[in-house]
mmCIF file of C-alpha atoms in Angstrom:
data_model
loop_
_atom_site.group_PDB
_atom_site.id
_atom_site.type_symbol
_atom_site.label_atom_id
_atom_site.label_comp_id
_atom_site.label_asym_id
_atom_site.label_seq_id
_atom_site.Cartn_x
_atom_site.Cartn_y
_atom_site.Cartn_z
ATOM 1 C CA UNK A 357 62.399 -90.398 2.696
ATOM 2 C CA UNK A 358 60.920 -88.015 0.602
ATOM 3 C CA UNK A 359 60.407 -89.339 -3.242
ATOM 4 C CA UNK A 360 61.762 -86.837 -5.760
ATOM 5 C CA UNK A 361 59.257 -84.089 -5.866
ATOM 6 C CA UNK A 362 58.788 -80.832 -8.367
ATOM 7 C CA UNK A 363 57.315 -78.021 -6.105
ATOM 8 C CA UNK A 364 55.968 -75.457 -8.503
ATOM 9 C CA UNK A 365 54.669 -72.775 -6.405
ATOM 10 C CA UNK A 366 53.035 -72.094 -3.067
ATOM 11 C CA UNK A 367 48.869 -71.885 -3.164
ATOM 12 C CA UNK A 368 47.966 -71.212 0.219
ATOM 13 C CA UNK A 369 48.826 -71.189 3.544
ATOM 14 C CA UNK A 370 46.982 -72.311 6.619
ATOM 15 C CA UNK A 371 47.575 -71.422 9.888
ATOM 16 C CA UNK A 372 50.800 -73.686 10.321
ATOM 17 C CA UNK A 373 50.684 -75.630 7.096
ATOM 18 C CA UNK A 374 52.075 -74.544 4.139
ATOM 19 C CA UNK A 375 50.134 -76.199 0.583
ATOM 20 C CA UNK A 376 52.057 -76.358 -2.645
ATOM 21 C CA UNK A 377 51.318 -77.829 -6.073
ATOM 22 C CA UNK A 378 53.489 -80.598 -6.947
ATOM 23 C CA UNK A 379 53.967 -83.092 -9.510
ATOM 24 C CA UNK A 380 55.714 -86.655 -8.701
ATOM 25 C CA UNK A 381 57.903 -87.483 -11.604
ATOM 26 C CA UNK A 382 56.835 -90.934 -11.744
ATOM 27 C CA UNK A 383 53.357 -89.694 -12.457
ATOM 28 C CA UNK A 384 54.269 -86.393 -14.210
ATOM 29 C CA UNK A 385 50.000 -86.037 -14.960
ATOM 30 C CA UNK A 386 49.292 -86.656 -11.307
ATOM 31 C CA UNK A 387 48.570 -83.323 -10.007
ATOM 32 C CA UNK A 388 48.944 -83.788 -5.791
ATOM 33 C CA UNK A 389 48.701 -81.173 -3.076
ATOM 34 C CA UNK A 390 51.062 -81.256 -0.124
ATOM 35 C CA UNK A 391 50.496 -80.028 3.303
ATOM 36 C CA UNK A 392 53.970 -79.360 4.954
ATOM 37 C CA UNK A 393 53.684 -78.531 8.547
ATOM 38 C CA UNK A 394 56.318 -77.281 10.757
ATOM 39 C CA UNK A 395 56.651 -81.259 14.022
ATOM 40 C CA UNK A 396 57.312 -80.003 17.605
ATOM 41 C CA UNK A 397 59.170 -82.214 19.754
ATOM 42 C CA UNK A 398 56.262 -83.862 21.160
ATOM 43 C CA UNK A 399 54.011 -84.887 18.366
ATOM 44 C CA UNK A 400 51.642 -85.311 21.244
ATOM 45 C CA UNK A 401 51.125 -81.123 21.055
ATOM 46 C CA UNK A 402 51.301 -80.681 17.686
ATOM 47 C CA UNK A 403 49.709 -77.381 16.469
ATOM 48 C CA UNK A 404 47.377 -77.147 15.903
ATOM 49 C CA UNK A 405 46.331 -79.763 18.304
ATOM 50 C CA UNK A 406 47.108 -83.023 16.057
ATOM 51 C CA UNK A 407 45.077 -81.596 13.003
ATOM 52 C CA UNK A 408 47.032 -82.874 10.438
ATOM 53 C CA UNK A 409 47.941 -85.939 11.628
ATOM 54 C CA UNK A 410 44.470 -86.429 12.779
ATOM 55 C CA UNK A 411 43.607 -85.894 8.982
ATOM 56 C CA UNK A 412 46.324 -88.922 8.054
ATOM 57 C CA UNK A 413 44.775 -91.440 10.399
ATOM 58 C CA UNK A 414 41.242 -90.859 9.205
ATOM 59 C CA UNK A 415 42.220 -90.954 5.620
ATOM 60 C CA UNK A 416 44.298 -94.347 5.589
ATOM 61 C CA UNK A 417 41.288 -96.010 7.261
ATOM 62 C CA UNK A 418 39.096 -94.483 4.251
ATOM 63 C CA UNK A 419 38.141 -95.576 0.848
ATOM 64 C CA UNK A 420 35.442 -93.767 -1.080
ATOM 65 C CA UNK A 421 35.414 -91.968 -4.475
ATOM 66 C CA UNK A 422 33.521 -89.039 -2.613
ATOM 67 C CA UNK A 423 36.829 -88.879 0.135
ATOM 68 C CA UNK A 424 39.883 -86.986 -1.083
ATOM 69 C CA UNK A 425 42.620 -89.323 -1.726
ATOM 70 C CA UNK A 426 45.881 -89.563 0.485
ATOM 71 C CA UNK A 427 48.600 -90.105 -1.489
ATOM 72 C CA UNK A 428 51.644 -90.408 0.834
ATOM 73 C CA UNK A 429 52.824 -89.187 4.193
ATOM 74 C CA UNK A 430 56.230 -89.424 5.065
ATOM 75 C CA UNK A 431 58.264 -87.214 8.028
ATOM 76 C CA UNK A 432 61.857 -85.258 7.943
ATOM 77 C CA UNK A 433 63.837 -84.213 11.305
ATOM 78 C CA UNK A 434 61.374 -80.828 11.306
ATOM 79 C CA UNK A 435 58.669 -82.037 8.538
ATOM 80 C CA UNK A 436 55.512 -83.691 8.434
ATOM 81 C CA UNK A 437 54.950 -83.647 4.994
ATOM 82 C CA UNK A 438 51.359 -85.054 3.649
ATOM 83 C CA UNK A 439 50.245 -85.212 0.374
ATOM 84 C CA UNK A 440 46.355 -85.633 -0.803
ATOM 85 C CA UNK A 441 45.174 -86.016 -4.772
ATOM 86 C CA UNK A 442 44.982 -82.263 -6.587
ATOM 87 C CA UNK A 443 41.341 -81.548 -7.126
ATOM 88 C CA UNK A 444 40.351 -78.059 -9.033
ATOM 89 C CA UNK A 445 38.098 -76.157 -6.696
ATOM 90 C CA UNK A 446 35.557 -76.203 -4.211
ATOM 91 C CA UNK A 447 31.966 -75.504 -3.616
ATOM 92 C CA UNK A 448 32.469 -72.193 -2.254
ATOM 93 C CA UNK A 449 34.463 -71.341 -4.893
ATOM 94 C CA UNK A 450 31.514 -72.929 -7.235
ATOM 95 C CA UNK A 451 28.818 -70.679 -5.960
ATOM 96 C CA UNK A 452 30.770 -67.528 -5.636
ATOM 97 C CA UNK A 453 31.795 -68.007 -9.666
ATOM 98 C CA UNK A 454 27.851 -67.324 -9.779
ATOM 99 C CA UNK A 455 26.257 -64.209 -10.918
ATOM 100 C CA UNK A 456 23.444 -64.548 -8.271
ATOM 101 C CA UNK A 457 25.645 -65.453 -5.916
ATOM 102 C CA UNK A 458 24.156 -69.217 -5.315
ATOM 103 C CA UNK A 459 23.230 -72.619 -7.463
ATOM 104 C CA UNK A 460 20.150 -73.644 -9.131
ATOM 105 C CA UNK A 461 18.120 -76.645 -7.264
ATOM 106 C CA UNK A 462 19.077 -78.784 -10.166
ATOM 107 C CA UNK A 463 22.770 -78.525 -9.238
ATOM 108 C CA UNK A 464 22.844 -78.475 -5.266
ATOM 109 C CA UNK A 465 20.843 -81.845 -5.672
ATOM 110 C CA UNK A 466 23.764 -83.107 -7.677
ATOM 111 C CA UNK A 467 26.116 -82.061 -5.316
ATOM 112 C CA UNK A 468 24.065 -82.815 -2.355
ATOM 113 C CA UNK A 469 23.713 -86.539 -3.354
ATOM 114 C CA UNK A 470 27.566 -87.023 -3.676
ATOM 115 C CA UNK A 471 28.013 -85.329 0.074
ATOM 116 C CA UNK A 472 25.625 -87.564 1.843
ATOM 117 C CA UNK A 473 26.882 -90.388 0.074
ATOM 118 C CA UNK A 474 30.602 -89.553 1.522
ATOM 119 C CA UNK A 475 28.858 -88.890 4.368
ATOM 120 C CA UNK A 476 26.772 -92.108 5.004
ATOM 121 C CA UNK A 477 30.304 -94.320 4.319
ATOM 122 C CA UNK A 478 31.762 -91.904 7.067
ATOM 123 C CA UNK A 479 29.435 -92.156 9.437
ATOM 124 C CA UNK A 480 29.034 -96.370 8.671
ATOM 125 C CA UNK A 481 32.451 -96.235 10.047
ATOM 126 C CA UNK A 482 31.771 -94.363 12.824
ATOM 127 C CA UNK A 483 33.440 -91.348 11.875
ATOM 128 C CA UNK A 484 32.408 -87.749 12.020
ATOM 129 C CA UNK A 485 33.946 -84.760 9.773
ATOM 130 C CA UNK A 486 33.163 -82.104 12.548
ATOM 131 C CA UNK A 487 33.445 -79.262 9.543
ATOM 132 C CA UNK A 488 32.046 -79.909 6.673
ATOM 133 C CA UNK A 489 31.337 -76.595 4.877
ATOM 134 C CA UNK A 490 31.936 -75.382 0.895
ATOM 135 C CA UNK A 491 35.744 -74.955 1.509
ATOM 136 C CA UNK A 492 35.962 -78.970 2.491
ATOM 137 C CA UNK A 493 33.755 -80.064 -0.505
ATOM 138 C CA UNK A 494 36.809 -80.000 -3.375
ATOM 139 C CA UNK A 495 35.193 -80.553 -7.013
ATOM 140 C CA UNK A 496 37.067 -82.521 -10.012
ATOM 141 C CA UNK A 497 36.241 -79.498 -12.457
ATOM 142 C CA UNK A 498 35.016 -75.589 -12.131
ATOM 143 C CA UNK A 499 33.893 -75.278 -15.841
ATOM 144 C CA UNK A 500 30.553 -77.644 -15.351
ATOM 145 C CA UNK A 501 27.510 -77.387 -12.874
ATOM 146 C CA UNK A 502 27.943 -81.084 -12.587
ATOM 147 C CA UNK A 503 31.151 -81.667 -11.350
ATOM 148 C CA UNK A 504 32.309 -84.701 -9.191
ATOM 149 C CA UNK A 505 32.621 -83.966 -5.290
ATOM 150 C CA UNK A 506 35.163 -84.897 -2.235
ATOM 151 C CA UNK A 507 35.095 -83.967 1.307
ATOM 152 C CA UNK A 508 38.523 -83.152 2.349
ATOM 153 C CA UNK A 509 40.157 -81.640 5.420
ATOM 154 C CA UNK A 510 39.570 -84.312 8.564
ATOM 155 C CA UNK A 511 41.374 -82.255 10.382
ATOM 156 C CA UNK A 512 38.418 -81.686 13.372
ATOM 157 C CA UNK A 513 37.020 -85.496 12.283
ATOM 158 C CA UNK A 514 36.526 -87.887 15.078
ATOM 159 C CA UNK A 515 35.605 -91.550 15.901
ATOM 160 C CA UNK A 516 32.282 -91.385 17.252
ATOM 161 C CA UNK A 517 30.967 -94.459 18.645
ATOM 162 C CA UNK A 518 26.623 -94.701 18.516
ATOM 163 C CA UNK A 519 26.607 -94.727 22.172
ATOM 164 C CA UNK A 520 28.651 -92.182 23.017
ATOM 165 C CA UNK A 521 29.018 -88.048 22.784
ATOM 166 C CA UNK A 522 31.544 -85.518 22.675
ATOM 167 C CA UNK A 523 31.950 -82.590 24.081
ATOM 168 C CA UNK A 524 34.897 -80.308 22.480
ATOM 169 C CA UNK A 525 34.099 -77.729 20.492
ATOM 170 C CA UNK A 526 35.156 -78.623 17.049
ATOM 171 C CA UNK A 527 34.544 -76.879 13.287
ATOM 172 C CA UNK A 528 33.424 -74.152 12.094
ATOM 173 C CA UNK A 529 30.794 -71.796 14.507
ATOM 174 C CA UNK A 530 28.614 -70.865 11.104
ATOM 175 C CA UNK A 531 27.963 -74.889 10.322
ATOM 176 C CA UNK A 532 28.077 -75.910 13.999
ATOM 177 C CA UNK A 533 24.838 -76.723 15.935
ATOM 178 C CA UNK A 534 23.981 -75.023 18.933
ATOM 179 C CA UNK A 535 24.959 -78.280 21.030
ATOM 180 C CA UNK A 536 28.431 -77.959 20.139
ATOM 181 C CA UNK A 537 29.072 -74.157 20.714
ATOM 182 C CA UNK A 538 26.985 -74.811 23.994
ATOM 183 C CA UNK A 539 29.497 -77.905 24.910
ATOM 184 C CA UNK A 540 26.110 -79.908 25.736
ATOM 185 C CA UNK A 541 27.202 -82.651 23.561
ATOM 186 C CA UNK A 542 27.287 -83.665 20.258
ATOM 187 C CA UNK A 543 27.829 -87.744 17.979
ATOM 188 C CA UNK A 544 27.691 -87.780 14.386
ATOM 189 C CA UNK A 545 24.555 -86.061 14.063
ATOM 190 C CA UNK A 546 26.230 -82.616 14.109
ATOM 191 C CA UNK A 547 27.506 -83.347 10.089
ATOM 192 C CA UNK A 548 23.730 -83.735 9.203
ATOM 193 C CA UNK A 549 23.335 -80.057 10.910
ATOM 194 C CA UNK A 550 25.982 -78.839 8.460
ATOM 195 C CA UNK A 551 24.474 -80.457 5.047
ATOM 196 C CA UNK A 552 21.620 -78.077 5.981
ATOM 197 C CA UNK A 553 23.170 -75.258 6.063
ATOM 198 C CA UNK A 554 24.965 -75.997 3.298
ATOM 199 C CA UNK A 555 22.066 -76.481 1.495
ATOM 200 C CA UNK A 556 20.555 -72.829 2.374
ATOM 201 C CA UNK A 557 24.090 -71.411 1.910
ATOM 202 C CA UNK A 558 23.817 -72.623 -1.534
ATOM 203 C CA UNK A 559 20.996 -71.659 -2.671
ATOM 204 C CA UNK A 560 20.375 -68.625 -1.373
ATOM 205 C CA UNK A 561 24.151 -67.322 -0.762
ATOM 206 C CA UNK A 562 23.462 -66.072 2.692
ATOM 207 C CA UNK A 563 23.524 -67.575 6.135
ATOM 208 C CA UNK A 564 21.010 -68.842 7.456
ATOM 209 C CA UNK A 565 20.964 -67.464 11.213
ATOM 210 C CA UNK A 566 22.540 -64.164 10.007
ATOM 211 C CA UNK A 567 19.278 -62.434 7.766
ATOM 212 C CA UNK A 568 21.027 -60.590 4.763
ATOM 213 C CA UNK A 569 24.601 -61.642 5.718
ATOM 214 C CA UNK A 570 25.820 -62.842 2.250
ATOM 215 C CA UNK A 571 28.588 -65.275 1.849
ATOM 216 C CA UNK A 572 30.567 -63.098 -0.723
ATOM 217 C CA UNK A 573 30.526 -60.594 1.939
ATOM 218 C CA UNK A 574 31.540 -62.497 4.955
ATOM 219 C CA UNK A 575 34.652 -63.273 3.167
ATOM 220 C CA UNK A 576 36.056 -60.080 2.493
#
């Protein structure tokens, strides 16, 4: 059941999922943002393949002030509906609001230091994101170079144990090592692959592997 809700409009939409603003009445300050996805019959196909309710599991076994927060999840006859704490932007976002394009060293240490923190807790658990990238670091405020961080979006995340490797190719191909795209196997090592680049995306605003391909531009 549903608890009494107040969409106000639609954000975005990804691939299947639809994201609104909402605000729960019993918490009228408590910005939240729900993912409402369109169930199959078998949940066991869900499309994309288990994504978001890959992203529930991982985030009721999780506790960290660097981890978006799950609010709720609750289903309806044709609805998954899952709703995560309302953060104000992202890192992408963050370095595109730039005149150059990119961040200081000053702040990418700042920021840097809040991801690996997330990111040691994760991986202590034996969990790995599989996509970490600007777009999946969401920031508590877009008017300071100092803002708080939180890795979001576990929708490609898996339970890696030490011993063991996966093959499936996962994430995003810009932030993925080559051992993933060439399905030679990959453990929690991969998310280490994607802090770097995420540390030459931003400070320099380009790709790393792709001279003189800037980030602004990729995007259009």
């Amino acid at each position: 059941m549903l608890p009494k809700l107040s969409y106000m409009r639609q954000i975005d939409e990804v691939q299947a999922a639809s994201i609104f603003f909402r605000a729960m009445r019993k918490i009228m300050i408590d910005l939240c943002q729900i993912s409402c996805q369109q169930k199959v019959d078998d949940l066991a196909h869900f499309a994309p393949p288990g994504r978001s309710l890959n992203c529930v599991a991982i985030l009721q076994r999780v506790c960290h002030s660097g981890i978006v927060r799950l609010e709720f999840m609750c289903e309806t006859k044709d609805k998954i509906f899952v709703v995560m704490e309302k953060l104000n932007g992202d890192m992408l976002e963050m370095i595109l609001s730039q005149a150059a394009g990119r961040l200081d060293e000053r702040a990418t240490r700042f920021l840097l230091v809040q991801i690996l923190s997330a990111l040691q807790y994760l991986h202590k658990q034996g969990i790995a994101h599989c996509d970490l990238k600007p777009e999946n670091v969401l920031l508590s405020e877009m008017n300071t170079n100092f803002p708080q961080t939180k890795i979001c979006d576990f929708g490609y995340a898996r339970f890696i144990p030490e011993s063991q490797f996966r093959k499936t190719i996962v994430g995003t191909p810009a932030y993925l090592p080559p051992e993933v795209l060439l399905r030679q196997g990959y453990n929690k090592s991969l998310d280490m692959w994607s802090v770097g680049v995420i540390i030459y995306v931003t400070l320099s605003g380009t790709f790393p592997f792709n001279e003189g391909d800037e980030v602004r531009a990729s995007l259009q």
